[in-house]
mmCIF file of N, CA, C and O in Angstrom:
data_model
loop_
_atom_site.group_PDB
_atom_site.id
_atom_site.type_symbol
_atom_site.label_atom_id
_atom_site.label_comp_id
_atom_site.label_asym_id
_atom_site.label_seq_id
_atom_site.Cartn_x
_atom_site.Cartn_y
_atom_site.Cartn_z
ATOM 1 N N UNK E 1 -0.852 9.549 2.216
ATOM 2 C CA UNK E 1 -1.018 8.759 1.008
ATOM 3 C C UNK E 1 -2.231 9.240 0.222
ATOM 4 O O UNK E 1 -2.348 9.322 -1.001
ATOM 5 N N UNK E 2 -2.876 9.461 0.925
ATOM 6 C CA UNK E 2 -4.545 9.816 0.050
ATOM 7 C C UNK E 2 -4.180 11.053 -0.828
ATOM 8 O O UNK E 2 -4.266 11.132 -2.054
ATOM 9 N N UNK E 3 -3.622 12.300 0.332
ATOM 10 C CA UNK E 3 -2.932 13.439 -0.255
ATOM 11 C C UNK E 3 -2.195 13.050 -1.660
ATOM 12 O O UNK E 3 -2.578 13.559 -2.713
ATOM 13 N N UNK E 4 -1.058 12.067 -1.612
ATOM 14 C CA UNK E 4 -0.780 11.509 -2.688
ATOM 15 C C UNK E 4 -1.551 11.272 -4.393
ATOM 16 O O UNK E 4 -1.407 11.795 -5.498
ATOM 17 N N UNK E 5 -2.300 10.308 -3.870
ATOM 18 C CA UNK E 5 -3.678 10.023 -4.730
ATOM 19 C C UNK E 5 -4.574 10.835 -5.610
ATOM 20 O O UNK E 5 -4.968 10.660 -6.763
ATOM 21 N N UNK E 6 -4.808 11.907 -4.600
ATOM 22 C CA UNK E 6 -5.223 13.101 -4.719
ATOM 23 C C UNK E 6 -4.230 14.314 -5.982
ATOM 24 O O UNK E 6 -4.872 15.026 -6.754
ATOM 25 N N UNK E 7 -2.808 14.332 -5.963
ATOM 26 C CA UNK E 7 -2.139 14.998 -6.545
ATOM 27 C C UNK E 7 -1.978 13.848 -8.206
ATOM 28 O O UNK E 7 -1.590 14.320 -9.275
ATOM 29 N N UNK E 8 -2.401 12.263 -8.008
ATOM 30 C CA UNK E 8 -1.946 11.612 -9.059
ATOM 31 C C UNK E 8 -3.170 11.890 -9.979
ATOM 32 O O UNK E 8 -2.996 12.021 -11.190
ATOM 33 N N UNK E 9 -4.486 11.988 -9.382
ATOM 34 C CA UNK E 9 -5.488 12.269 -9.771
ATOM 35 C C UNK E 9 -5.222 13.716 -10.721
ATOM 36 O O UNK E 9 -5.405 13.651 -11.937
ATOM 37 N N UNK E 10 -4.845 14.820 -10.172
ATOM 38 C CA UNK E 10 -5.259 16.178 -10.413
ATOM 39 C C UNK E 10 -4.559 16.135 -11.565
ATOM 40 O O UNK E 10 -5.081 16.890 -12.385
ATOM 41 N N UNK E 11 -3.420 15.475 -12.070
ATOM 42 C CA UNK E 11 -2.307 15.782 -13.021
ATOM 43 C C UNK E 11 -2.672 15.609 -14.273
ATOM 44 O O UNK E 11 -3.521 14.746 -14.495
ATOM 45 N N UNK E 12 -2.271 16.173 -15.079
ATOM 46 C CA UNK E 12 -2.889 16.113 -17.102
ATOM 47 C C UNK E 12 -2.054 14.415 -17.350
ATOM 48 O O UNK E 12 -1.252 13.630 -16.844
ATOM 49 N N UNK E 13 -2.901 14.619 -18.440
ATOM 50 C CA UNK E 13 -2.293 13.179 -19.289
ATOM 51 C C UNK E 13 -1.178 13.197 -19.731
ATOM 52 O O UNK E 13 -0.368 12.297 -19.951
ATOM 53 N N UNK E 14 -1.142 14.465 -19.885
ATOM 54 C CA UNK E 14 1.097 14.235 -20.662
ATOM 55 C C UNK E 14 1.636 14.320 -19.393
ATOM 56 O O UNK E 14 2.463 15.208 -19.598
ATOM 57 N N UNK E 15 1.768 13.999 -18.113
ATOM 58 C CA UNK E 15 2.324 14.269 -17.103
ATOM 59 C C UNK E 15 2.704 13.035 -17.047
ATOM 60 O O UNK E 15 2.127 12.525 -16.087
ATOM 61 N N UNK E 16 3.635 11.986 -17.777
ATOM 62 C CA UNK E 16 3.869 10.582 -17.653
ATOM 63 C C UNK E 16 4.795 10.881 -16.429
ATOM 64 O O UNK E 16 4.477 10.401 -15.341
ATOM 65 N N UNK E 17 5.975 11.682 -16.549
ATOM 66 C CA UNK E 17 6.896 11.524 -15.271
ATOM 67 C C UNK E 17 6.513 12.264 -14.147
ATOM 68 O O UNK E 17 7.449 12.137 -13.358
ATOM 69 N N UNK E 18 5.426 13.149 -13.510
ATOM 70 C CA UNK E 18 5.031 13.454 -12.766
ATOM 71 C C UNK E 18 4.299 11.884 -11.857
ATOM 72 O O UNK E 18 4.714 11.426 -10.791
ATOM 73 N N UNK E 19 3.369 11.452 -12.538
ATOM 74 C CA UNK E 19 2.524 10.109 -12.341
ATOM 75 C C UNK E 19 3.812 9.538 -11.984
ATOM 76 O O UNK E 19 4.009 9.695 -10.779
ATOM 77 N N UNK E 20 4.628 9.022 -12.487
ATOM 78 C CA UNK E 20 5.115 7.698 -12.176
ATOM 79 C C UNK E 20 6.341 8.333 -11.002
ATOM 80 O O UNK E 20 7.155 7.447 -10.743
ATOM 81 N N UNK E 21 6.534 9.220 -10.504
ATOM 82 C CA UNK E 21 7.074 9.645 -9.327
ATOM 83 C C UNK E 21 6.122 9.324 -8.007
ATOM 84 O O UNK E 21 6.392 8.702 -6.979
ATOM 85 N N UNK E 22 4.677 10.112 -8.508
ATOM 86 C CA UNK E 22 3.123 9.893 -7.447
ATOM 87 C C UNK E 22 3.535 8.221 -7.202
ATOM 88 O O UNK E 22 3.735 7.564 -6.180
ATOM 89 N N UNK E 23 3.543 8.066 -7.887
ATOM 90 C CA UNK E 23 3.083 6.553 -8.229
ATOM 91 C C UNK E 23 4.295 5.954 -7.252
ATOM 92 O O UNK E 23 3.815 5.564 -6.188
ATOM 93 N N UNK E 24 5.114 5.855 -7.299
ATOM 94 C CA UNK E 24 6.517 5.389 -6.689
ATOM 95 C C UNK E 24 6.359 6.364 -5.584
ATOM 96 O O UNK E 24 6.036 7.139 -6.484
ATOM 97 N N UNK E 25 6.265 7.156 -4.390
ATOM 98 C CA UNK E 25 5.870 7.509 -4.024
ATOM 99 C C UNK E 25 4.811 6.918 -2.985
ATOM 100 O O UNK E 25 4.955 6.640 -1.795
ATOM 101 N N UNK E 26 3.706 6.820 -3.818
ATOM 102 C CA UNK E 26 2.623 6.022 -2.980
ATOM 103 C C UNK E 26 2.918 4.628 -2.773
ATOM 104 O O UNK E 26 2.184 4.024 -1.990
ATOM 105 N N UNK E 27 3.806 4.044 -3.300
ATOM 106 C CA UNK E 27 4.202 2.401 -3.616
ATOM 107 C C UNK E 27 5.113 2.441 -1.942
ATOM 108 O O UNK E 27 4.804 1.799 -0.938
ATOM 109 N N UNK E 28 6.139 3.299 -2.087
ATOM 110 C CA UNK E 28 6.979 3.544 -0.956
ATOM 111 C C UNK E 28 5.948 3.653 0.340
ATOM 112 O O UNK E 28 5.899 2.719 1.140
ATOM 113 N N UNK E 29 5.294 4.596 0.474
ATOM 114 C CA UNK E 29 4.535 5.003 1.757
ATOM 115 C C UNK E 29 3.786 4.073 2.152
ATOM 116 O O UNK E 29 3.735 3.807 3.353
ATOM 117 N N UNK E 30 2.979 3.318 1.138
ATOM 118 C CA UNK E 30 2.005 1.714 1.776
ATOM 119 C C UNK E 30 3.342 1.110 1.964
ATOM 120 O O UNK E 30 3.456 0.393 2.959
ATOM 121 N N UNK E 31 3.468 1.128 1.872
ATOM 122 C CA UNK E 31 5.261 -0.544 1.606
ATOM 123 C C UNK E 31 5.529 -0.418 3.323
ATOM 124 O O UNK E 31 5.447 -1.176 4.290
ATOM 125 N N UNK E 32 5.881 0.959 3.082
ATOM 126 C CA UNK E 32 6.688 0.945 4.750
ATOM 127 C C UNK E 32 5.971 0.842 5.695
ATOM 128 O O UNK E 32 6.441 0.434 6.757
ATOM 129 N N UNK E 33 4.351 1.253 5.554
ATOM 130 C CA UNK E 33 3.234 1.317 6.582
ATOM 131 C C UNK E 33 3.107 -0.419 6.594
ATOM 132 O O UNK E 33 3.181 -1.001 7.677
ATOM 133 N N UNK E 34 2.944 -1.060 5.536
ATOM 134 C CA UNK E 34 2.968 -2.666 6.041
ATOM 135 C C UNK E 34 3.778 -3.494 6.230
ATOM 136 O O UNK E 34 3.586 -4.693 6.430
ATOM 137 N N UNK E 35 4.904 -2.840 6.178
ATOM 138 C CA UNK E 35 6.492 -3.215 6.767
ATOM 139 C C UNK E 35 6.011 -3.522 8.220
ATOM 140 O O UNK E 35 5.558 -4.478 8.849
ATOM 141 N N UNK E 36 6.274 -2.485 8.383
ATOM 142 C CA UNK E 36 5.544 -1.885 10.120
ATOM 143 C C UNK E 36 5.121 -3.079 10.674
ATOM 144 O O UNK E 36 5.649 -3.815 11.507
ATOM 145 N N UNK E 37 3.671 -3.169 9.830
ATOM 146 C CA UNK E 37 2.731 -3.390 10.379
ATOM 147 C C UNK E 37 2.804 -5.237 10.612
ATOM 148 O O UNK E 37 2.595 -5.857 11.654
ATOM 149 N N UNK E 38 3.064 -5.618 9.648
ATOM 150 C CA UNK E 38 3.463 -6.924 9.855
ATOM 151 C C UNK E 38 4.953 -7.739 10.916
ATOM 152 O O UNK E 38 4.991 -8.748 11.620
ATOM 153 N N UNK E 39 6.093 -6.590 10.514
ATOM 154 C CA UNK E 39 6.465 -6.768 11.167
ATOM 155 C C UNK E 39 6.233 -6.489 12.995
ATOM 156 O O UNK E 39 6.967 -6.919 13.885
ATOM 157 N N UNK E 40 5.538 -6.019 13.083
ATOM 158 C CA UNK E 40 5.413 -4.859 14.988
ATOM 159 C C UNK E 40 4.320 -5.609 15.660
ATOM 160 O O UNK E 40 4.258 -6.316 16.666
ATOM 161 N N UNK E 41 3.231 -5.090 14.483
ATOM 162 C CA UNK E 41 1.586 -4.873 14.844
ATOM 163 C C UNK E 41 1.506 -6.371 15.513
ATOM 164 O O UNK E 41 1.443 -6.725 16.691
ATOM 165 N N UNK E 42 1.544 -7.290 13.975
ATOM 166 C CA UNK E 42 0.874 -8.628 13.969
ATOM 167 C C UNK E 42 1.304 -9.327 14.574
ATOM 168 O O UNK E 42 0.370 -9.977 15.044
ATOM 169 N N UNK E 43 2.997 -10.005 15.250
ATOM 170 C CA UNK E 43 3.087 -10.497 16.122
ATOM 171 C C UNK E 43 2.574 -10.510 17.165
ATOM 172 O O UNK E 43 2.160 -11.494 17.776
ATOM 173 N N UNK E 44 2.541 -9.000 17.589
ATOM 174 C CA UNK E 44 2.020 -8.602 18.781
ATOM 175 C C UNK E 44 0.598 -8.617 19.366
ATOM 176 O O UNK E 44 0.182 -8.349 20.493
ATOM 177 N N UNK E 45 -0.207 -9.143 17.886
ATOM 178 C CA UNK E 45 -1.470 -9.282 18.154
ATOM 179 C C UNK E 45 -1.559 -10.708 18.100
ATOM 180 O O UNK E 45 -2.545 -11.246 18.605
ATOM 181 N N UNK E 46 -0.602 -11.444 17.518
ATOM 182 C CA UNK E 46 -0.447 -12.879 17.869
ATOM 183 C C UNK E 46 -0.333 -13.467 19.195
ATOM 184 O O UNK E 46 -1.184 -14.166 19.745
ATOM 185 N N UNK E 47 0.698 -13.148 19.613
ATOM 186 C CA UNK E 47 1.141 -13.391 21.207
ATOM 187 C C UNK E 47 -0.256 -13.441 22.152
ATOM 188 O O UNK E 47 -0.490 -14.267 23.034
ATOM 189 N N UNK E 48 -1.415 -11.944 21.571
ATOM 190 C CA UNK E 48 -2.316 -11.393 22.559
ATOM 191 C C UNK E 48 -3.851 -12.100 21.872
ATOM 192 O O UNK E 48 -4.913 -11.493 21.737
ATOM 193 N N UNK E 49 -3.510 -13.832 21.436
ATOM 194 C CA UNK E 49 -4.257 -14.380 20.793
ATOM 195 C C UNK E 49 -5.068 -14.152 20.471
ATOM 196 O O UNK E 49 -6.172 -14.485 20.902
ATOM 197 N N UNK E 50 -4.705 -13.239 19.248
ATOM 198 C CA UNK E 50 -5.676 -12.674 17.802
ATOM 199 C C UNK E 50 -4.890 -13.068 16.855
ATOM 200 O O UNK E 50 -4.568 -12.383 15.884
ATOM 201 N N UNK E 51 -4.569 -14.091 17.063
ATOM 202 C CA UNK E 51 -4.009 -14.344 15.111
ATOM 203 C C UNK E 51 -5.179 -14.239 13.932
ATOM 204 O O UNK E 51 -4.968 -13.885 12.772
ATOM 205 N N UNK E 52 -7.044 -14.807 14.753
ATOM 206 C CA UNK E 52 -7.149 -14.398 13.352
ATOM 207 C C UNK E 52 -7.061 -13.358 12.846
ATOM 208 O O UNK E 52 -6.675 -13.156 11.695
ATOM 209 N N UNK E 53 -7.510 -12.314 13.869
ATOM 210 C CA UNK E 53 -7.717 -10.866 13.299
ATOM 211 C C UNK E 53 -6.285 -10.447 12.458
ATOM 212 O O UNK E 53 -6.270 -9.704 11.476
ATOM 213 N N UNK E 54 -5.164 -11.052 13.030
ATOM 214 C CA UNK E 54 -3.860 -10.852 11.855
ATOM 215 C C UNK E 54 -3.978 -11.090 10.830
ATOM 216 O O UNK E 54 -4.089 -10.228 9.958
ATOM 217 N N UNK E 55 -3.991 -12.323 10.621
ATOM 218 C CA UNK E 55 -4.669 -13.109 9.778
ATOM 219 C C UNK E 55 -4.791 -12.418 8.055
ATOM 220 O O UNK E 55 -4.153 -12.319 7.006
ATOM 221 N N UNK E 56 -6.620 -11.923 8.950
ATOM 222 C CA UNK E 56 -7.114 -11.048 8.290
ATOM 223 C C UNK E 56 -6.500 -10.182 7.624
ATOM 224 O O UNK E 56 -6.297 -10.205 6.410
ATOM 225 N N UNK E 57 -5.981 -8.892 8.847
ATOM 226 C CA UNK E 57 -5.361 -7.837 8.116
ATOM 227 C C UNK E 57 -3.864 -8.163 7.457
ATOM 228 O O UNK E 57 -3.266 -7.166 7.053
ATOM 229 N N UNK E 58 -3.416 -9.018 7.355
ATOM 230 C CA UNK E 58 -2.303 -9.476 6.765
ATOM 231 C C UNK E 58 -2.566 -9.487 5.253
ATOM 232 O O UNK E 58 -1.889 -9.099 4.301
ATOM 233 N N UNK E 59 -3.924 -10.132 5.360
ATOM 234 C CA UNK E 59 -4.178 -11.137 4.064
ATOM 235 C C UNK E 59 -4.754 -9.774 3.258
ATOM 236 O O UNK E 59 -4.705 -9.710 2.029
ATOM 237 N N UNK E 60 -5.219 -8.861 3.962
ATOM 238 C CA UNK E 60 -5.669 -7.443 2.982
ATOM 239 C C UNK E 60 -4.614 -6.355 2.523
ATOM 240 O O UNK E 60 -4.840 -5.376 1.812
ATOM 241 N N UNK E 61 -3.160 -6.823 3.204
ATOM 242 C CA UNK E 61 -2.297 -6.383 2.323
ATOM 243 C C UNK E 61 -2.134 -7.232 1.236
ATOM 244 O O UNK E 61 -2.854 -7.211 0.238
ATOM 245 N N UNK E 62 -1.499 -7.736 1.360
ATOM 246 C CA UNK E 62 -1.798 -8.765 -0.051
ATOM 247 C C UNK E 62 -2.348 -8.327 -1.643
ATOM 248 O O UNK E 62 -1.893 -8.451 -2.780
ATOM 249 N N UNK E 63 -3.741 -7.675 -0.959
ATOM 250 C CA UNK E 63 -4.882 -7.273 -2.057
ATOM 251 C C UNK E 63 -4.093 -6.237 -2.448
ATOM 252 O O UNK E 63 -3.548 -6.214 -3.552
ATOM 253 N N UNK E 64 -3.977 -5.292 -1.553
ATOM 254 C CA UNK E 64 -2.800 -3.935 -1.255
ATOM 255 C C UNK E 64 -1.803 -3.993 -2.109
ATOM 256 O O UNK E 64 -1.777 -3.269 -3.104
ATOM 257 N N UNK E 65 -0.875 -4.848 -1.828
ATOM 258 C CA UNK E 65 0.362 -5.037 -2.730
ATOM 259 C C UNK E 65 -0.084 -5.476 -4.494
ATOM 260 O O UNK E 65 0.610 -5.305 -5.496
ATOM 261 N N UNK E 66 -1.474 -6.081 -4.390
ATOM 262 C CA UNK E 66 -1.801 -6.422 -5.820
ATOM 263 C C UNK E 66 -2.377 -5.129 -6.200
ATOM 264 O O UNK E 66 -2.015 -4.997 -7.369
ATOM 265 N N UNK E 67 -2.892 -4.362 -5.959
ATOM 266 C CA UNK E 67 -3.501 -3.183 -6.667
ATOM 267 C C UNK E 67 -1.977 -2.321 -6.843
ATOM 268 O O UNK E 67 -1.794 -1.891 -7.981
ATOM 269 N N UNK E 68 -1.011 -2.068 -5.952
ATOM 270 C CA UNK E 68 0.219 -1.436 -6.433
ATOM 271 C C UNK E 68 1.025 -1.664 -7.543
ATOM 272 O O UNK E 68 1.365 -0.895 -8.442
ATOM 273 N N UNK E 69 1.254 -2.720 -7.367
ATOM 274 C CA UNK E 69 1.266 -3.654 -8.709
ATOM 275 C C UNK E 69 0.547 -3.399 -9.957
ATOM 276 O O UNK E 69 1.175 -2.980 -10.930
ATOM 277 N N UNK E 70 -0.390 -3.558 -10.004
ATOM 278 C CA UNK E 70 -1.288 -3.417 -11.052
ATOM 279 C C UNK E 70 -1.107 -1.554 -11.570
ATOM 280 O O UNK E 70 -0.659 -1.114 -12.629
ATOM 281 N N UNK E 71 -1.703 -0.712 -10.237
ATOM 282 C CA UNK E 71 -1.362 0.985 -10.708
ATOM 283 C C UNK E 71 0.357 1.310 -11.381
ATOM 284 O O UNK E 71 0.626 2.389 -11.910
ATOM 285 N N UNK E 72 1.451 0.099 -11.226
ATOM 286 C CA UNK E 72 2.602 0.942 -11.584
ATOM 287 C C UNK E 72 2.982 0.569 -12.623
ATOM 288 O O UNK E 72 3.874 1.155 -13.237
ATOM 289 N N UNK E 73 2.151 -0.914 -13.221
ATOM 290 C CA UNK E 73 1.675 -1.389 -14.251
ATOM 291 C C UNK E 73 1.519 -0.986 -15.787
ATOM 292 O O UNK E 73 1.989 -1.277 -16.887
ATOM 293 N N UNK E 74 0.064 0.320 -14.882
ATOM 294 C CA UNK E 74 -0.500 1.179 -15.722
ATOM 295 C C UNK E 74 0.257 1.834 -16.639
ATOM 296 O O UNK E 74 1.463 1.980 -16.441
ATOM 297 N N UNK E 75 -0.392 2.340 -17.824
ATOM 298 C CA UNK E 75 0.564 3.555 -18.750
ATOM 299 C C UNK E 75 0.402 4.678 -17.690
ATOM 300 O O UNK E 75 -0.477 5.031 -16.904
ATOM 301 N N UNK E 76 1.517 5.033 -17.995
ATOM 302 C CA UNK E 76 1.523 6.657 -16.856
ATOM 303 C C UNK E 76 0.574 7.658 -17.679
ATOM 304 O O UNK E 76 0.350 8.790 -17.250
#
């Protein structure tokens, strides 16, 4: 993903459909990593009574999903 970031960064300003591929792209790769993660991780750290620490990292996707949001938002 960073790699990602990294290529959305490097690209010129007329590159609207390059960006919004990066962009969709990076939207996909977090998505599925907190797919995962909520679905697998956090139960499993529930059961092994750490809900808060789930909790937590649950609640910082969230932020996650709001900044994706917001970047696909953006003008490309």
């Amino acid at each position: 993903t960073l790699a990602l970031f990294d290529q959305l960064e490097a690209t010129a300003d007329d590159a609207a459909t390059t960006r919004a591929g990066l962009v969709m792209k990076i939207k996909y790769a977090l998505s599925k990593h907190a797919l995962q993660e909520e679905n697998v991780v956090y139960p499993v750290m529930r059961e092994a009574n750490e809900a808060h620490d789930a909790d937590e990292l649950n609640g910082e996707h969230g932020y996650v999903k709001t900044y994706l949001f917001d970047l696909n938002e953006m003008d490309k």
